[in-house]
Coordinates of C-alpha atoms in Angstrom, one line a residue:
Chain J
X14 CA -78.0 -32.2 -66.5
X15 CA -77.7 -33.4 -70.2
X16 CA -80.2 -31.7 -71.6
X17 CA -79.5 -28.5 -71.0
X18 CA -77.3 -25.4 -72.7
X19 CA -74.2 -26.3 -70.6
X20 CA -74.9 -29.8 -71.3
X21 CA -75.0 -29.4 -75.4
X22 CA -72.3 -26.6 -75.2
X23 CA -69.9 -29.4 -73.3
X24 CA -71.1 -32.4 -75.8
X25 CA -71.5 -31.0 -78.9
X26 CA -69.9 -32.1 -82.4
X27 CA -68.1 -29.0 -82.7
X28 CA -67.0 -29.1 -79.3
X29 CA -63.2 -29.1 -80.4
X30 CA -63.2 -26.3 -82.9
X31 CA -61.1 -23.9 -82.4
X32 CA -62.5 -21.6 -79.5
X33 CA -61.1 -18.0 -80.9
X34 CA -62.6 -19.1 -84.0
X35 CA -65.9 -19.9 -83.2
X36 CA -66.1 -16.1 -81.3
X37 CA -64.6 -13.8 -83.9
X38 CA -67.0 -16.5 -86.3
X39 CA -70.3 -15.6 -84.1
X40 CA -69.3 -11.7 -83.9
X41 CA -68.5 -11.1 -87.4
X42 CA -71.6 -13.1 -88.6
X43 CA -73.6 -11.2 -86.7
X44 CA -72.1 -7.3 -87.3
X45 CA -72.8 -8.7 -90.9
X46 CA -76.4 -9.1 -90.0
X47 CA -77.0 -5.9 -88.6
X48 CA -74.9 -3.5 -91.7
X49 CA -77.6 -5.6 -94.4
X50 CA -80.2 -3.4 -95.4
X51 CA -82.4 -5.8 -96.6
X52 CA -83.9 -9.4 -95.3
X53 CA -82.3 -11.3 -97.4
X54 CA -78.6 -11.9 -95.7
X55 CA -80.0 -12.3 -92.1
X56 CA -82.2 -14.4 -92.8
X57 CA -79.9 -17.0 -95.6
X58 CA -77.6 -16.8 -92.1
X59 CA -80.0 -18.0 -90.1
X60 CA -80.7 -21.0 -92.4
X61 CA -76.9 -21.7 -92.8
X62 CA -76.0 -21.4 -88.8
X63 CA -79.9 -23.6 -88.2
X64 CA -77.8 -26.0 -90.7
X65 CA -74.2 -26.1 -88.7
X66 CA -76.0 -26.9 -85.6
X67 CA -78.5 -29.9 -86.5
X68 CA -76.3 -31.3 -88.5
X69 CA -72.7 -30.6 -87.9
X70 CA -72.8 -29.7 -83.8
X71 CA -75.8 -32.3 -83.6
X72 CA -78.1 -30.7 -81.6
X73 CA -81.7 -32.1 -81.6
X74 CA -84.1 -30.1 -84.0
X75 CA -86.6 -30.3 -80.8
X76 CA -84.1 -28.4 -78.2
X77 CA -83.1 -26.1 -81.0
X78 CA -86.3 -25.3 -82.2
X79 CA -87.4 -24.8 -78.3
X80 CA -84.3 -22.7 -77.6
X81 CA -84.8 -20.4 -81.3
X82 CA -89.3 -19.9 -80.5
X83 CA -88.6 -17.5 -77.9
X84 CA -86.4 -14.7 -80.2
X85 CA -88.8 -15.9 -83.2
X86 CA -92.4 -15.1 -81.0
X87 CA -90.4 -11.7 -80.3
X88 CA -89.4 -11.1 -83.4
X89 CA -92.4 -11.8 -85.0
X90 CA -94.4 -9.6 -82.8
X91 CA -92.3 -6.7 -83.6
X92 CA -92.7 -7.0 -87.1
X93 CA -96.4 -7.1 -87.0
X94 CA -96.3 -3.5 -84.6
X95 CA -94.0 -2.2 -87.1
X96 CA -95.8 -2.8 -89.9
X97 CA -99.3 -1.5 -88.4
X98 CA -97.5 1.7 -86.5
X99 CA -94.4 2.7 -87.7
X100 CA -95.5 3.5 -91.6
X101 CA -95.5 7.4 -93.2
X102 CA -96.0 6.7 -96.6
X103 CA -98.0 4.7 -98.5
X104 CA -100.3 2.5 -97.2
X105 CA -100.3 -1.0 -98.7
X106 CA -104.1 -2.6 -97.5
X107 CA -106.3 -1.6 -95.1
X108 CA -106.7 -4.6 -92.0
X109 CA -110.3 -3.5 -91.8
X110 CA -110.2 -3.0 -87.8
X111 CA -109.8 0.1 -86.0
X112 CA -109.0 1.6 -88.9
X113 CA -105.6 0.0 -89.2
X114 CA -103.8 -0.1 -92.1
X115 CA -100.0 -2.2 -93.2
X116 CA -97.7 0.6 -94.3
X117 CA -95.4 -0.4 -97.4
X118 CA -92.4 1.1 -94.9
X119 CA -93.2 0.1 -91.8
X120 CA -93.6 -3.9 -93.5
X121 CA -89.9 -3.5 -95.2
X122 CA -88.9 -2.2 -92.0
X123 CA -90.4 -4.4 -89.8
X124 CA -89.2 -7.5 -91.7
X125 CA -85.8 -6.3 -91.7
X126 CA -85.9 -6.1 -87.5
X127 CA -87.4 -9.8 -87.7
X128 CA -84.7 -10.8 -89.9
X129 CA -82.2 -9.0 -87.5
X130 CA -82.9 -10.0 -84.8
X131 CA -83.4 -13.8 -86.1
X132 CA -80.2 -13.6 -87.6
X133 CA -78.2 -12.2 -84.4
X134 CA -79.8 -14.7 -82.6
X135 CA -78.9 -17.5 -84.6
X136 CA -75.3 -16.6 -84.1
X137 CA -76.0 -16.2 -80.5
X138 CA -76.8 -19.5 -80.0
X139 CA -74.3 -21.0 -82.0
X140 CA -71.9 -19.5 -79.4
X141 CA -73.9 -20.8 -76.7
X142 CA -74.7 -24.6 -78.2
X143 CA -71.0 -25.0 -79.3
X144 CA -68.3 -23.2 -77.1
X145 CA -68.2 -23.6 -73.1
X146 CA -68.7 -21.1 -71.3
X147 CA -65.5 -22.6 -69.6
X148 CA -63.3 -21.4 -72.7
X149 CA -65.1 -18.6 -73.6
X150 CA -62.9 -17.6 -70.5
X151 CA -59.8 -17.5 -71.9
X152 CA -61.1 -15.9 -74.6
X153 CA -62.2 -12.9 -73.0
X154 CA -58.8 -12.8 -70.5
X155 CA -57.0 -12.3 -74.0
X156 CA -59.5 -9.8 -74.7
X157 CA -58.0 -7.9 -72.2
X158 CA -61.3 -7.8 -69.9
X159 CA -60.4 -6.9 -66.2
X160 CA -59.6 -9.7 -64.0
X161 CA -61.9 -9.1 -61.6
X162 CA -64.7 -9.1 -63.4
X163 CA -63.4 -12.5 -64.8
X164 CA -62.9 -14.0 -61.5
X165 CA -66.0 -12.8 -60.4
X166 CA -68.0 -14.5 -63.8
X167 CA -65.7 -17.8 -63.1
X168 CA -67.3 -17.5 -59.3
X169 CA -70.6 -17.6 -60.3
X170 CA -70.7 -19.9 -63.5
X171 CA -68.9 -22.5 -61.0
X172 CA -71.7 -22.0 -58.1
X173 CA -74.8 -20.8 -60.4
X174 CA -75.0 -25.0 -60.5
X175 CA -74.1 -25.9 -57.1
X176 CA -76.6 -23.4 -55.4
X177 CA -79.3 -25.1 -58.3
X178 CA -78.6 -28.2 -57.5
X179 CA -79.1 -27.2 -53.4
X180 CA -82.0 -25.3 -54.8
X181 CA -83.5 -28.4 -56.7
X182 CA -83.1 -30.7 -53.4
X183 CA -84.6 -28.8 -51.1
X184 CA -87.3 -27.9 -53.0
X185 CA -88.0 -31.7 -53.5
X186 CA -87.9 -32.2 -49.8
X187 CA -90.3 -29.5 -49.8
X188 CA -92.6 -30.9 -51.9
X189 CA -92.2 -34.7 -50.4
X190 CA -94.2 -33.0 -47.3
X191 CA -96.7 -31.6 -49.1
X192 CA -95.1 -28.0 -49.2
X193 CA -96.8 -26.7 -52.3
X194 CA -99.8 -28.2 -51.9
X195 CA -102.1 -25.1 -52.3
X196 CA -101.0 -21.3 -53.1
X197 CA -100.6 -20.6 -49.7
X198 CA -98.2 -23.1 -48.8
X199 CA -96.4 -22.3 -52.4
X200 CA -96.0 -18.8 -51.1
X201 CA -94.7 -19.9 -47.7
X202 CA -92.3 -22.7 -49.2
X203 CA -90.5 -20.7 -51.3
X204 CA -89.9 -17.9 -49.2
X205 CA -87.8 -20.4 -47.1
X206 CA -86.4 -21.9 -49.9
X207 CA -85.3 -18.4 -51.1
X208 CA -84.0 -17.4 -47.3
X209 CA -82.3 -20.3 -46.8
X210 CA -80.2 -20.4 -50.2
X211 CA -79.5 -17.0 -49.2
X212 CA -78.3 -18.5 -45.7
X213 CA -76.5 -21.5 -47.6
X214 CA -74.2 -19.1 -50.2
X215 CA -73.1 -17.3 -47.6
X216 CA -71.9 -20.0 -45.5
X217 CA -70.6 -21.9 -48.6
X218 CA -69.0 -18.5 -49.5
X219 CA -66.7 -18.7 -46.2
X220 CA -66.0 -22.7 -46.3
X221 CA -64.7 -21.9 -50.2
X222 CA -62.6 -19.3 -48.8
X223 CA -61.0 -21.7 -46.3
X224 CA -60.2 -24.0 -48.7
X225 CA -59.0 -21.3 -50.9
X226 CA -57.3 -20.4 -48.5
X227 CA -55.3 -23.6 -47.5
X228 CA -54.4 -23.6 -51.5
X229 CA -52.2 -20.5 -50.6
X230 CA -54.7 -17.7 -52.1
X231 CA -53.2 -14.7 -52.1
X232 CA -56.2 -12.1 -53.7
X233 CA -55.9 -12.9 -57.4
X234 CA -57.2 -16.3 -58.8
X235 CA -54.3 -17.5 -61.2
X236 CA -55.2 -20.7 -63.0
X237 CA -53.9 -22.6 -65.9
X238 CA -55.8 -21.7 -69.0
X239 CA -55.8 -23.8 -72.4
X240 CA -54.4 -21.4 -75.4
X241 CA -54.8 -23.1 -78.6
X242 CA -53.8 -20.8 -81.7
X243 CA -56.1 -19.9 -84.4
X244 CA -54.7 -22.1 -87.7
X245 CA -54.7 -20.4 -91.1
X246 CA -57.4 -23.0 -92.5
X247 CA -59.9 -21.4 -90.0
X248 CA -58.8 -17.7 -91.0
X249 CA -59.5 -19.0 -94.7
X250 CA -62.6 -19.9 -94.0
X251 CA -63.6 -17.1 -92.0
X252 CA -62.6 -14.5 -94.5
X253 CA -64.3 -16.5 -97.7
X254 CA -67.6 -17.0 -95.3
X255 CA -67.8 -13.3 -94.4
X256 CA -66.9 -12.1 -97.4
X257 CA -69.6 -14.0 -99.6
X258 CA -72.3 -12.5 -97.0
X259 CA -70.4 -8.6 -97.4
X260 CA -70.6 -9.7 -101.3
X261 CA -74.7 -10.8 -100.6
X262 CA -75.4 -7.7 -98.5
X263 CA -74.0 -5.0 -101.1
X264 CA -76.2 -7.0 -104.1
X265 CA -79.1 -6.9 -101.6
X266 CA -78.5 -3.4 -100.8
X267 CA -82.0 -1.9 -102.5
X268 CA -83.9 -5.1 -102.7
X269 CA -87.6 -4.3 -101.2
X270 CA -90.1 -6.9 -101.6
X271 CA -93.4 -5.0 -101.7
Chain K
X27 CA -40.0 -37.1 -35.4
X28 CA -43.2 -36.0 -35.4
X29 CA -44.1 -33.7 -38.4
X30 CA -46.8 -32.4 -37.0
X31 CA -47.4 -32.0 -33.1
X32 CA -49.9 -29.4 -31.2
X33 CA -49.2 -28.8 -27.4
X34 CA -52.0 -28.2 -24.9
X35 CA -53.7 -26.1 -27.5
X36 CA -57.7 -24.5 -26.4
X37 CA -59.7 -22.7 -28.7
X38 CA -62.8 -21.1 -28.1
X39 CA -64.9 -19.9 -31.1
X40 CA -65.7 -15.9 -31.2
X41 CA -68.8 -16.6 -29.6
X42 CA -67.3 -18.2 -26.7
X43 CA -68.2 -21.4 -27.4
X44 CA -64.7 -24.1 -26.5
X45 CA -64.5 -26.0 -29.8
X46 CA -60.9 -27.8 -28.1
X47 CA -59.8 -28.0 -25.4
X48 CA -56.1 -29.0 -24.2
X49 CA -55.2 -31.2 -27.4
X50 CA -51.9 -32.8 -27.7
X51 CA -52.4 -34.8 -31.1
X52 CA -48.9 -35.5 -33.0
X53 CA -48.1 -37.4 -36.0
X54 CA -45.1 -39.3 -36.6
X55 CA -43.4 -38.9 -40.2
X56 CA -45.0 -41.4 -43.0
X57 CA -47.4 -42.7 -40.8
X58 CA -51.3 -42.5 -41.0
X59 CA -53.3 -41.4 -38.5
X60 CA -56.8 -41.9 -38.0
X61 CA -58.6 -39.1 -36.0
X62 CA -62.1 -40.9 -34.7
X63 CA -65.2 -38.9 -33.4
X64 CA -68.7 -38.3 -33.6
X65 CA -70.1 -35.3 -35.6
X66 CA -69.3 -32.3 -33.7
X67 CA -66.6 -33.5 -31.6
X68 CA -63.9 -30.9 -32.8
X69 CA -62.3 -32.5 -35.8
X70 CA -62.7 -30.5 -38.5
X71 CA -61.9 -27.5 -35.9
X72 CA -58.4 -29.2 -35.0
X73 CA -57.5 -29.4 -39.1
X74 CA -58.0 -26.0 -39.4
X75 CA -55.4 -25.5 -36.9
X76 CA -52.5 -27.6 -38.8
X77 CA -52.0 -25.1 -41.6
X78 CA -52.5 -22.0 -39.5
X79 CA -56.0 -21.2 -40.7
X80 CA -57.7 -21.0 -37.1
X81 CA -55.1 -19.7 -34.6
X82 CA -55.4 -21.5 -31.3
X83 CA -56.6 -19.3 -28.6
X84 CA -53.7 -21.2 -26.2
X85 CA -50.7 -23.5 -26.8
X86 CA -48.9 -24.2 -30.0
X87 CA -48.5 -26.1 -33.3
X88 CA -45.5 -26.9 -34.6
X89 CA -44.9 -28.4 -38.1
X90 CA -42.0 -30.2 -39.2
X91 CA -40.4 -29.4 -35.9
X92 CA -40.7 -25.4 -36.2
X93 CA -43.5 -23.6 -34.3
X94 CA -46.1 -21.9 -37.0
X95 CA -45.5 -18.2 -36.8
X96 CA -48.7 -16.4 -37.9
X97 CA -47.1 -14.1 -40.3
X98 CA -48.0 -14.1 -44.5
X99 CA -45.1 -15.7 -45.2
X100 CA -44.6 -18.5 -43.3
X101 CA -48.4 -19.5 -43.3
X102 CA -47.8 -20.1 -47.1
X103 CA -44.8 -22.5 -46.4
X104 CA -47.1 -24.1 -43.9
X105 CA -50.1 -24.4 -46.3
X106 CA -47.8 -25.6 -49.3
X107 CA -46.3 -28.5 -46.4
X108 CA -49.7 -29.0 -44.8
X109 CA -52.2 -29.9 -47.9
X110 CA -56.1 -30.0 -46.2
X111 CA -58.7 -32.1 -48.3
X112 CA -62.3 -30.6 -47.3
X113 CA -65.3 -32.9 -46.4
X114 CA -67.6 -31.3 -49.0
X115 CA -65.8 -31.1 -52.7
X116 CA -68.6 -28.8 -53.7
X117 CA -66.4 -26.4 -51.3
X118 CA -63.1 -27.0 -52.6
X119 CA -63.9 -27.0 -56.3
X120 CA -64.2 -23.7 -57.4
X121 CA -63.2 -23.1 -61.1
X122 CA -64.8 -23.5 -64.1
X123 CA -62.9 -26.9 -65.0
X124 CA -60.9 -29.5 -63.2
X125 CA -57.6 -28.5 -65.1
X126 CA -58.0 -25.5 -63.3
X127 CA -58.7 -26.3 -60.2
X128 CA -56.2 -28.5 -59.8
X129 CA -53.6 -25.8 -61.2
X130 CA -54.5 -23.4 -58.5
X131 CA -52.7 -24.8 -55.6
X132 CA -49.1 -25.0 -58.0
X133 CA -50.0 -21.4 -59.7
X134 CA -49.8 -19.8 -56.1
X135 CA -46.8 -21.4 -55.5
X136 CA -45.2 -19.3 -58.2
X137 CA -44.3 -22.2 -60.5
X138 CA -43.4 -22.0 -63.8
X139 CA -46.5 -23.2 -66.4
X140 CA -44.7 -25.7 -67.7
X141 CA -44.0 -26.9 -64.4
X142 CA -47.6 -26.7 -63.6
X143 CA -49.0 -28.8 -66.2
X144 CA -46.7 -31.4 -65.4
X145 CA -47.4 -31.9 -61.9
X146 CA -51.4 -31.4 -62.6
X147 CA -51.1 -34.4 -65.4
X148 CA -49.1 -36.2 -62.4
X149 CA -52.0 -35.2 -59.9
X150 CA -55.0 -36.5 -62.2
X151 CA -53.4 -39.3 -63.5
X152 CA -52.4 -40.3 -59.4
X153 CA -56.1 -40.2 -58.9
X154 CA -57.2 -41.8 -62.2
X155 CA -59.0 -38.7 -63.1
X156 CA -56.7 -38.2 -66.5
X157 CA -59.2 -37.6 -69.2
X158 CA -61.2 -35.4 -67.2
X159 CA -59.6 -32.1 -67.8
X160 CA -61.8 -29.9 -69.3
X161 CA -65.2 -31.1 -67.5
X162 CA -66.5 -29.0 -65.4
X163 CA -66.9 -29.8 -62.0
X164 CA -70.8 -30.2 -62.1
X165 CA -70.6 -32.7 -65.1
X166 CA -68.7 -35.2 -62.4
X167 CA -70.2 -37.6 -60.0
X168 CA -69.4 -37.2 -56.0
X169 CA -66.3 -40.0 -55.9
X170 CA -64.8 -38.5 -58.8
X171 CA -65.4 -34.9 -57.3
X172 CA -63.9 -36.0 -54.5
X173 CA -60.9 -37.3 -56.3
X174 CA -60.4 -34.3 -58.0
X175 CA -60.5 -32.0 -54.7
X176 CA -57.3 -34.7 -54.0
X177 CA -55.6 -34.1 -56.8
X178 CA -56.1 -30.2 -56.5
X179 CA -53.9 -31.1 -53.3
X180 CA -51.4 -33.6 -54.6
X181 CA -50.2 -31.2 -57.5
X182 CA -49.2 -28.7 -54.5
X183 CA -46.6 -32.0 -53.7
X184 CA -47.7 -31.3 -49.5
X185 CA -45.4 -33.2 -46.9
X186 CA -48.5 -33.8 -45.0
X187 CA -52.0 -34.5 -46.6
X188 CA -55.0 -33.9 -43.6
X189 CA -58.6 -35.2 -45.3
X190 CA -61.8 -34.5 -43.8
X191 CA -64.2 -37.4 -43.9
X192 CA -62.3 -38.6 -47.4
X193 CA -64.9 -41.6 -47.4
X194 CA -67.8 -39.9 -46.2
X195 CA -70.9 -40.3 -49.1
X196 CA -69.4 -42.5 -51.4
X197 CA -70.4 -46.2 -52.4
X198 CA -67.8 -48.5 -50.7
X199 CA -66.1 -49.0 -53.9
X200 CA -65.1 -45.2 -54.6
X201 CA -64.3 -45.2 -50.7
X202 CA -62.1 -48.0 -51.9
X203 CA -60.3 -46.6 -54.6
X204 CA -59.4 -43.6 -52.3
X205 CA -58.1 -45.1 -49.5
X206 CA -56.0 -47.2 -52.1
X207 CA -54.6 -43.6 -53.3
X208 CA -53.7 -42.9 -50.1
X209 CA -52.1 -45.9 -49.4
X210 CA -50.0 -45.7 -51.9
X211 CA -49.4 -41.8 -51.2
X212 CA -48.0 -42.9 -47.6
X213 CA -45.8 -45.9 -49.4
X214 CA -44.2 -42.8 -50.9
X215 CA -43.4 -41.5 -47.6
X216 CA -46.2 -39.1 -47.1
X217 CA -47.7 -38.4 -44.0
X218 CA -51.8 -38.9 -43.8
X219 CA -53.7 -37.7 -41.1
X220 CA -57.6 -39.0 -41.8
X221 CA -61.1 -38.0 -39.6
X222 CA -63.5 -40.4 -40.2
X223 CA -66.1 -42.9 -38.2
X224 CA -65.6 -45.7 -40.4
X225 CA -64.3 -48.0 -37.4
X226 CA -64.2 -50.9 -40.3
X227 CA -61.7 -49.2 -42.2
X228 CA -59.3 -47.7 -39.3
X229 CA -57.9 -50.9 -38.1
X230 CA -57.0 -51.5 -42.0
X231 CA -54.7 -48.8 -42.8
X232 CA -54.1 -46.7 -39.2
X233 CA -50.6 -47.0 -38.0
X234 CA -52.0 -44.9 -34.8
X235 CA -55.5 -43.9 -33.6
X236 CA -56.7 -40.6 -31.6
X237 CA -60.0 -40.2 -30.4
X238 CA -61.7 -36.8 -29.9
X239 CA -64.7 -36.0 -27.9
X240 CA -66.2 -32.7 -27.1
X241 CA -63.1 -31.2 -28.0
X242 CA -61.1 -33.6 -25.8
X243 CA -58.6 -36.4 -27.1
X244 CA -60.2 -39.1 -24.9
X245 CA -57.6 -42.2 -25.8
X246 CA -54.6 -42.6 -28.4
X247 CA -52.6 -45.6 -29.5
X248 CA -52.2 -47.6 -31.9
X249 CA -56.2 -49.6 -33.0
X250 CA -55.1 -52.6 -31.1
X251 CA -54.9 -50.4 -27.8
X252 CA -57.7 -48.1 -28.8
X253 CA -60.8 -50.6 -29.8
X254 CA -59.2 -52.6 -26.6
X255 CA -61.0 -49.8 -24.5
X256 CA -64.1 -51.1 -25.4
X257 CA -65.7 -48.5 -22.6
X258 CA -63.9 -45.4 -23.9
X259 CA -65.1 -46.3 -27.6
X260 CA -69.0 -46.8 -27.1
X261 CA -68.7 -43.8 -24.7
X262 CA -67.6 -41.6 -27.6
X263 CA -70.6 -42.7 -29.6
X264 CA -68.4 -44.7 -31.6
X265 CA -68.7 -48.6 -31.6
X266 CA -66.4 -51.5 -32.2
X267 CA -65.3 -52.6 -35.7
X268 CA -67.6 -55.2 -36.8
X269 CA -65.1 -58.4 -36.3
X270 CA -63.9 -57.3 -33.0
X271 CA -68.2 -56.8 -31.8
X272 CA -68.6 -60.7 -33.5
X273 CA -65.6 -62.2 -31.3
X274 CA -67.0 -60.2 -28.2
X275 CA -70.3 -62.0 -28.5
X276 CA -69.3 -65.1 -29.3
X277 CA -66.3 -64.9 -26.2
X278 CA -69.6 -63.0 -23.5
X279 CA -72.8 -65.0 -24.9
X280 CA -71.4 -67.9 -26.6
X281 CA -68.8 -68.7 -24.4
X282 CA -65.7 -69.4 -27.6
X283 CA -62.2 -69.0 -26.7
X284 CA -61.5 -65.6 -28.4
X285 CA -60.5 -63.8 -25.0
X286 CA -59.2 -60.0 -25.6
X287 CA -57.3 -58.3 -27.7
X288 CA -60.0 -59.0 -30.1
X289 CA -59.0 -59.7 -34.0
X290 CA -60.2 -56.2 -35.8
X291 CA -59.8 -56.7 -39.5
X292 CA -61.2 -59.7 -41.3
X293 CA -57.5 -61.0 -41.8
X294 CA -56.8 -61.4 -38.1
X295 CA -59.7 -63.2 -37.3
X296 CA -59.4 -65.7 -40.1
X297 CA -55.6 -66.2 -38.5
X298 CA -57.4 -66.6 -34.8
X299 CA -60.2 -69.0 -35.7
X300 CA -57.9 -70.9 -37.8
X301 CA -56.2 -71.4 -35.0
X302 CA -58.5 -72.4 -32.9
X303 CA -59.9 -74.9 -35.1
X304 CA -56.8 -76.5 -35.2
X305 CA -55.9 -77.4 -31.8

């Protein structure tokens, strides 16, 4: 259970930062990202977030690396189609297969995606290694999202780890007997692994609304939520952070590297 | 006065199946009573009945001497009296965090949010969970999930506190520390109605004892008169507390002089062979 996203997002060094903060930080970073019109912005925020959370939030190079390859593969694969596909203009070299040829367009374009999409990520997963999804709750109640759709998310967050945890057991005692033991049996196993799970929310479903129940429940789940208030050091920083990056994306503005 | 007491009361389940039948169980104001029975037996079935959640198919509940009408209303008066602690926590532990979870029960009682986070501190601390409110339920191990699913009930201040198996899956030292909670709770003048078939532990902190069988309450009394009935208790799948099954063999096989009522908790029987020694 420690090593995972919910583990580092509940244990992390900036764990008691200001919750508000930490969203309107990820969001604006990352609409920042997306107005630059060259490289260069998206990519000097994904070094600076990389740097916040190895060394400030102290989460290991290893899981963060793991957790950033998937975007990167993506991104990176992207780029190369773009630059191969999506030229008009000038070509820059020719590969020398197929016919295909980089297009001086299609590369500046295809970079810029990469560095996008590297740089939204990043603050992505800042907001996912630092801030529980716990708090993110309150977060979006003041956002004014519907209730019920909160209510349902708190639902599921809350029993997305009990059914895993079910899920994980039986599919141990599964495989104490020998249950995946050749495809067949794989097939077979996890077909009643899925039915019964199914079986096992449903009943947990109606024993959760007994006890609900016996707490008075009356249709709407009303719970005590923590509201700490955004202080005017983080509101400093925020604006000197965003604006330095605005500042970097206007001098950027024409930049092309080839 | 009895503060909760169900007369004659049946109920069949909608498939027709008799989960009770004829159940007269009461229990006296700030006592604790233990409700004994193998799996199946009807237990969990009669809880569900104290705060109005099952309605009995015949007879009648009444708490705190009025009858339990089954309108809105009054079923949240009985459920804010009448507090039930589920076997499973991983049923009663819904939200995101134990803070709230444990400030469910008081929200729904309309209470002020100041007033809310003072009886939830009061609840955790009462449990020695204090510390813990922001975890999520997941990050906790079973005793203190089980503590929590207490306290979720304590912060609704309930005359009555009914728990389900409250020692059932935890090492003996968490099963400890809850029954020491309760203890206390019922020093306080709470009233604790327990299921359990930890025979050890009944003798210990039972003031009276029911036994339920295939939906029948087969013998009541205080645990003196109930593990007296030797017969009755091995007939409901159920045995003798471990002291008392000692002095029977040594009285049957080994011929000692430790004739019935046997000595059910360790303290009694260190008073009795004490005793015996001496004379």
């Amino acid at each position: 259970m420690e090593n995972t996203l919910d583990g580092y997002a509940h244990s992390n060094g900036l764990k008691n930062a200001n919750v508000s903060f930490k969203v309107l930080f990820a969001i604006l970073t990352m609409v920042v990202c997306l107005l630059s019109t060259s490289p260069v912005v998206p990519l000097t925020i994904t070094i600076l977030i990389s740097l916040i959370l190895i060394f400030k939030a102290r989460i290991p190079l290893k899981f963060y690396l793991k957790f950033l390859s998937i975007p990167f593969i993506f991104g990176f694969l992207t780029f190369v189609f773009m630059a191969i596909f999506f030229g008009t203009g000038e070509t820059w070299f020719n590969i020398g297969l197929f016919n295909l040829a980089v297009y001086k367009d299609g590369f500046n374009l295809g970079l810029l995606v990469f560095a996008r999409v590297l740089g939204g990520f990043s603050c992505l997963a800042f907001l996912a290694l630092t801030t529980p999804m716990t708090e993110l709750f309150s977060v979006l109640e003041s956002l004014r999202i519907p209730k019920i759709v909160l209510e349902i998310a708190m639902l599921m967050y809350r029993f997305i780890f009990v059914f895993l945890g079910e899920a994980e057991n039986m599919y141990r005692s599964q495989n104490t007997r020998l249950g995946y033991g050749s495809l067949k049996n794989t097939y077979h196993s996890l077909g009643m692994l899925m039915s019964n799970l199914f079986i096992r929310t449903w009943l947990t479903g109606e024993q959760v609304y007994i006890s609900m129940e016996s707490r008075c429940y009356n249709g709407s789940i009303r719970t005590l939520k923590p509201q700490k208030n955004i202080t005017p050091r983080n509101i400093l920083m925020l604006i000197s952070f965003e604006s330095i990056m605005i500042i970097g994306v206007y001098l950027t503005s024409n930049l092309k590297f080839i | 006065m009895n503060v909760i007491e169900t007369k004659d009361i049946t109920y069949h389940y909608p498939d027709g199946t008799e989960a009770l039948e004829k159940v007269n169980f009461k229990a006296e104001k700030g006592k604790i009573v233990a409700l004994l029975g193998p799996n199946g037996a009807g237990k969990s079935t009669l809880f569900l009945q104290f705060n109005g959640i099952l309605r009995p198919t015949t007879g009648s509940i009444a708490v705190d001497g009025d009858l339990i009408s089954y309108e809105k209303k009054n079923l949240m008066k009985i459920r804010e009296k009448v507090g039930i602690v589920f076997q499973n926590p991983d049923d009663q532990l819904f939200a995101p965090t134990v803070l709230e979870d444990v400030a469910f029960g008081p929200m729904n009682l309309g209470l002020a949010e100041e007033q809310v986070e003072e009886r939830v501190n009061e609840a955790l601390k009462r449990v020695g969970m204090d510390g813990f409110e922001k975890k999520p339920p997941h990050h906790l191990s079973g005793g203190q999930k089980k503590r929590v699913a207490i306290a979720g009930i304590l912060a609704m201040r309930p005359q009555i506190m009914v728990l389900d198996e409250p020692t059932s899956g935890l090492d003996p030292r968490g099963a400890s520390q809850i029954l020491k909670i309760l203890y206390q709770l019922n020093q306080e003048g709470m009233t604790i109605i327990i299921s359990t078939h930890d025979v050890d532990l009944v003798p210990l902190y039972a003031d009276n004892v029911y036994i339920i069988s295939e939906g029948k309450i087969i013998k009541e009394g205080s645990p003196q008169e109930v593990f007296g009935d030797v017969k009755t208790v091995r007939g409901a799948n159920l045995r003798l507390p471990r002291i008392a099954h000692l002095m029977e063999i040594l009285e049957k096989k080994d011929k000692m002089p430790f004739e019935k009522p046997y000595p059910l908790t360790i303290g009694e029987a260190r008073k009795k062979i004490l005793k015996e020694f001496e004379e």
